[in-house]
């Protein structure tokens, strides 16, 4: 089993790349205007907006018809030879964020046999936070008949020796540059280089050395070591896994070891790179009795607790959640909200930006909570020793810094 390896990667031959690449579907879920602007920018040109379903549109009356159109467009792009295929390759990526920071990564395929998102998993590739199983079926509807996948999954390695990606960065001038453009909607700039043949083999050898070193790295912990951890896009990866498991169940006794659905395209990044900044994911509740919610929340506060700011219209204040109730502020708040919402009808959303929360909290019957960020060094050891973190614990950067759909891969 090869945990992470090269893939037959698809990229458009002649598309306007600024129009082609769009941000991860789980962003701006409460901002319909964002997605409207994206569609206006793309127009009728070749674009991944025609190949993905934004979560803002999940559950809409037109969902089934939209998914049919997405699948038909994928087939059309394949028929019309829109793509160049880079066989058994990686793509080394440098994403220049708006603040000038450069975030490196390597696009390749993870083996879904090595990944398990269920609680108590001891797999080598593991989710970092709880997977909400109810979120998988809607995504299955999008993927199950799709001919191509486009990833927004960010996979992490705990490479403090910087042995995996950094050698590629050092030789990038000798690699073939395959794209270089500005991303739409303030996403910054992105450049990609082809990593194949000898460069790919050299990376594979370094990866095996890294895998071999993992058990000793976490020998002081009781839990099973993690080789790679999902930093972003876990529900998309869980959907790929569930679709693959369904394929196996439908084909008992069939050798699927080489089937493209066994793998999923991801971008591998190093948690120790200076560009990696973990941002909090905030909470906002709609159609809620805000005064009652805040009153009840104060029953789990303590003078020296975790500081969590709330916003309700023009009112802002600070709550201090009791540290005895959990290791992270987000864990204490989420556990309370999960229980409180059982008896108090309302809706919850997860928002990445402070300003976005403050703006949304101006609506009637809305309350937003601004959470502190998690230290990134806690991630791997926390997953190994304590299992998955609470859902939506952290975000790798701001909303506009999320991965854009760019490279593709056939999954049929």
mmCIF file of C-alpha atoms in Angstrom, residues 252-389:
data_model
loop_
_atom_site.group_PDB
_atom_site.id
_atom_site.type_symbol
_atom_site.label_atom_id
_atom_site.label_comp_id
_atom_site.label_asym_id
_atom_site.label_seq_id
_atom_site.Cartn_x
_atom_site.Cartn_y
_atom_site.Cartn_z
ATOM 1 C CA UNK A 252 -17.654 -8.507 -4.235
ATOM 2 C CA UNK A 253 -14.613 -10.522 -5.189
ATOM 3 C CA UNK A 254 -13.512 -8.044 -7.854
ATOM 4 C CA UNK A 255 -9.915 -6.806 -7.713
ATOM 5 C CA UNK A 256 -10.217 -3.018 -7.344
ATOM 6 C CA UNK A 257 -6.612 -2.443 -6.296
ATOM 7 C CA UNK A 258 -5.954 -0.360 -9.389
ATOM 8 C CA UNK A 259 -9.363 1.252 -9.737
ATOM 9 C CA UNK A 260 -9.124 5.069 -9.877
ATOM 10 C CA UNK A 261 -11.884 5.407 -7.231
ATOM 11 C CA UNK A 262 -9.510 3.848 -4.680
ATOM 12 C CA UNK A 263 -7.507 7.070 -4.676
ATOM 13 C CA UNK A 264 -8.281 10.743 -4.135
ATOM 14 C CA UNK A 265 -6.345 13.780 -5.266
ATOM 15 C CA UNK A 266 -5.092 16.010 -2.428
ATOM 16 C CA UNK A 267 -2.457 18.649 -1.769
ATOM 17 C CA UNK A 268 0.177 17.655 0.777
ATOM 18 C CA UNK A 269 1.587 20.428 2.976
ATOM 19 C CA UNK A 270 4.046 20.539 5.870
ATOM 20 C CA UNK A 271 2.616 21.673 9.185
ATOM 21 C CA UNK A 272 6.041 23.099 10.082
ATOM 22 C CA UNK A 273 6.267 25.441 7.123
ATOM 23 C CA UNK A 274 6.285 29.072 8.223
ATOM 24 C CA UNK A 275 3.291 29.762 5.993
ATOM 25 C CA UNK A 276 1.048 27.440 8.002
ATOM 26 C CA UNK A 277 -1.191 29.516 10.239
ATOM 27 C CA UNK A 278 -4.165 27.910 11.920
ATOM 28 C CA UNK A 279 -7.161 30.206 12.019
ATOM 29 C CA UNK A 280 -10.182 29.631 14.257
ATOM 30 C CA UNK A 281 -13.527 28.679 12.768
ATOM 31 C CA UNK A 282 -16.202 30.815 14.372
ATOM 32 C CA UNK A 283 -19.828 29.943 15.091
ATOM 33 C CA UNK A 284 -22.948 31.872 14.238
ATOM 34 C CA UNK A 285 -26.517 30.952 15.113
ATOM 35 C CA UNK A 286 -29.569 32.143 13.210
ATOM 36 C CA UNK A 287 -33.249 32.250 14.227
ATOM 37 C CA UNK A 288 -32.147 32.079 17.843
ATOM 38 C CA UNK A 289 -33.286 33.697 21.092
ATOM 39 C CA UNK A 290 -29.973 35.432 21.677
ATOM 40 C CA UNK A 291 -30.666 36.664 25.206
ATOM 41 C CA UNK A 292 -31.659 33.181 26.356
ATOM 42 C CA UNK A 293 -28.620 31.630 24.688
ATOM 43 C CA UNK A 294 -26.214 34.053 26.360
ATOM 44 C CA UNK A 295 -27.959 33.632 29.714
ATOM 45 C CA UNK A 296 -27.616 29.849 29.515
ATOM 46 C CA UNK A 297 -24.010 30.042 28.317
ATOM 47 C CA UNK A 298 -23.030 31.985 31.418
ATOM 48 C CA UNK A 299 -23.818 28.888 33.479
ATOM 49 C CA UNK A 300 -20.630 27.259 32.112
ATOM 50 C CA UNK A 301 -18.353 30.244 32.612
ATOM 51 C CA UNK A 302 -15.507 30.778 35.072
ATOM 52 C CA UNK A 303 -13.391 33.815 35.931
ATOM 53 C CA UNK A 304 -10.212 32.271 34.479
ATOM 54 C CA UNK A 305 -11.925 30.540 31.563
ATOM 55 C CA UNK A 306 -11.299 30.612 27.828
ATOM 56 C CA UNK A 307 -12.075 34.059 26.405
ATOM 57 C CA UNK A 308 -14.735 33.907 23.670
ATOM 58 C CA UNK A 309 -16.221 37.090 22.217
ATOM 59 C CA UNK A 310 -19.860 37.221 21.181
ATOM 60 C CA UNK A 311 -21.585 39.584 18.725
ATOM 61 C CA UNK A 312 -25.341 40.189 18.685
ATOM 62 C CA UNK A 313 -26.336 43.154 16.565
ATOM 63 C CA UNK A 314 -24.607 46.202 18.046
ATOM 64 C CA UNK A 315 -23.886 44.351 21.292
ATOM 65 C CA UNK A 316 -20.458 42.797 21.824
ATOM 66 C CA UNK A 317 -19.155 41.137 24.937
ATOM 67 C CA UNK A 318 -16.797 38.529 26.341
ATOM 68 C CA UNK A 319 -17.570 35.146 27.850
ATOM 69 C CA UNK A 320 -15.042 33.068 29.783
ATOM 70 C CA UNK A 321 -15.828 29.381 29.294
ATOM 71 C CA UNK A 322 -14.789 27.025 32.095
ATOM 72 C CA UNK A 323 -11.475 25.328 31.220
ATOM 73 C CA UNK A 324 -12.417 22.279 33.283
ATOM 74 C CA UNK A 325 -14.935 21.359 30.602
ATOM 75 C CA UNK A 326 -12.388 20.742 27.835
ATOM 76 C CA UNK A 327 -8.884 21.208 26.447
ATOM 77 C CA UNK A 328 -9.950 23.785 23.853
ATOM 78 C CA UNK A 329 -12.401 26.684 23.893
ATOM 79 C CA UNK A 330 -14.053 25.348 20.751
ATOM 80 C CA UNK A 331 -14.658 21.994 22.443
ATOM 81 C CA UNK A 332 -16.411 23.604 25.414
ATOM 82 C CA UNK A 333 -18.561 25.864 23.227
ATOM 83 C CA UNK A 334 -19.475 23.201 20.667
ATOM 84 C CA UNK A 335 -20.475 20.649 23.299
ATOM 85 C CA UNK A 336 -22.743 23.232 24.925
ATOM 86 C CA UNK A 337 -24.296 24.311 21.620
ATOM 87 C CA UNK A 338 -24.925 20.720 20.533
ATOM 88 C CA UNK A 339 -26.874 20.047 23.717
ATOM 89 C CA UNK A 340 -28.614 23.443 23.819
ATOM 90 C CA UNK A 341 -29.864 23.195 20.239
ATOM 91 C CA UNK A 342 -31.701 19.946 20.980
ATOM 92 C CA UNK A 343 -34.306 21.902 22.980
ATOM 93 C CA UNK A 344 -33.913 25.275 21.245
ATOM 94 C CA UNK A 345 -34.715 25.386 17.552
ATOM 95 C CA UNK A 346 -32.164 27.395 15.514
ATOM 96 C CA UNK A 347 -29.589 27.067 12.758
ATOM 97 C CA UNK A 348 -25.798 27.099 13.056
ATOM 98 C CA UNK A 349 -23.113 27.948 10.519
ATOM 99 C CA UNK A 350 -19.313 27.883 10.659
ATOM 100 C CA UNK A 351 -17.556 31.051 9.481
ATOM 101 C CA UNK A 352 -13.839 31.670 8.940
ATOM 102 C CA UNK A 353 -13.531 35.469 9.085
ATOM 103 C CA UNK A 354 -14.029 37.863 12.008
ATOM 104 C CA UNK A 355 -15.580 40.523 9.792
ATOM 105 C CA UNK A 356 -17.952 38.032 8.186
ATOM 106 C CA UNK A 357 -19.227 36.935 11.595
ATOM 107 C CA UNK A 358 -19.713 40.521 12.757
ATOM 108 C CA UNK A 359 -21.626 41.346 9.575
ATOM 109 C CA UNK A 360 -23.876 38.282 9.735
ATOM 110 C CA UNK A 361 -24.565 38.869 13.424
ATOM 111 C CA UNK A 362 -26.262 42.156 12.531
ATOM 112 C CA UNK A 363 -29.246 40.183 11.284
ATOM 113 C CA UNK A 364 -32.244 39.843 13.603
ATOM 114 C CA UNK A 365 -32.154 36.751 15.829
ATOM 115 C CA UNK A 366 -28.460 36.054 15.122
ATOM 116 C CA UNK A 367 -25.552 35.590 17.523
ATOM 117 C CA UNK A 368 -21.925 35.093 16.506
ATOM 118 C CA UNK A 369 -19.060 33.686 18.574
ATOM 119 C CA UNK A 370 -15.421 34.563 17.817
ATOM 120 C CA UNK A 371 -13.104 31.765 18.938
ATOM 121 C CA UNK A 372 -9.363 31.787 19.655
ATOM 122 C CA UNK A 373 -7.049 29.775 17.389
ATOM 123 C CA UNK A 374 -5.453 26.411 18.185
ATOM 124 C CA UNK A 375 -1.664 26.070 18.318
ATOM 125 C CA UNK A 376 -0.625 23.982 15.320
ATOM 126 C CA UNK A 377 1.917 21.904 17.256
ATOM 127 C CA UNK A 378 -1.023 20.359 19.127
ATOM 128 C CA UNK A 379 -2.485 18.790 16.019
ATOM 129 C CA UNK A 380 -0.747 15.434 15.387
ATOM 130 C CA UNK A 381 -0.059 14.664 19.013
ATOM 131 C CA UNK A 382 -3.585 15.659 19.961
ATOM 132 C CA UNK A 383 -5.115 13.332 17.367
ATOM 133 C CA UNK A 384 -2.851 10.445 18.413
ATOM 134 C CA UNK A 385 -3.392 10.800 22.153
ATOM 135 C CA UNK A 386 -6.998 11.951 22.295
ATOM 136 C CA UNK A 387 -8.649 10.984 19.020
ATOM 137 C CA UNK A 388 -10.259 13.468 16.656
ATOM 138 C CA UNK A 389 -10.705 17.097 17.631
#
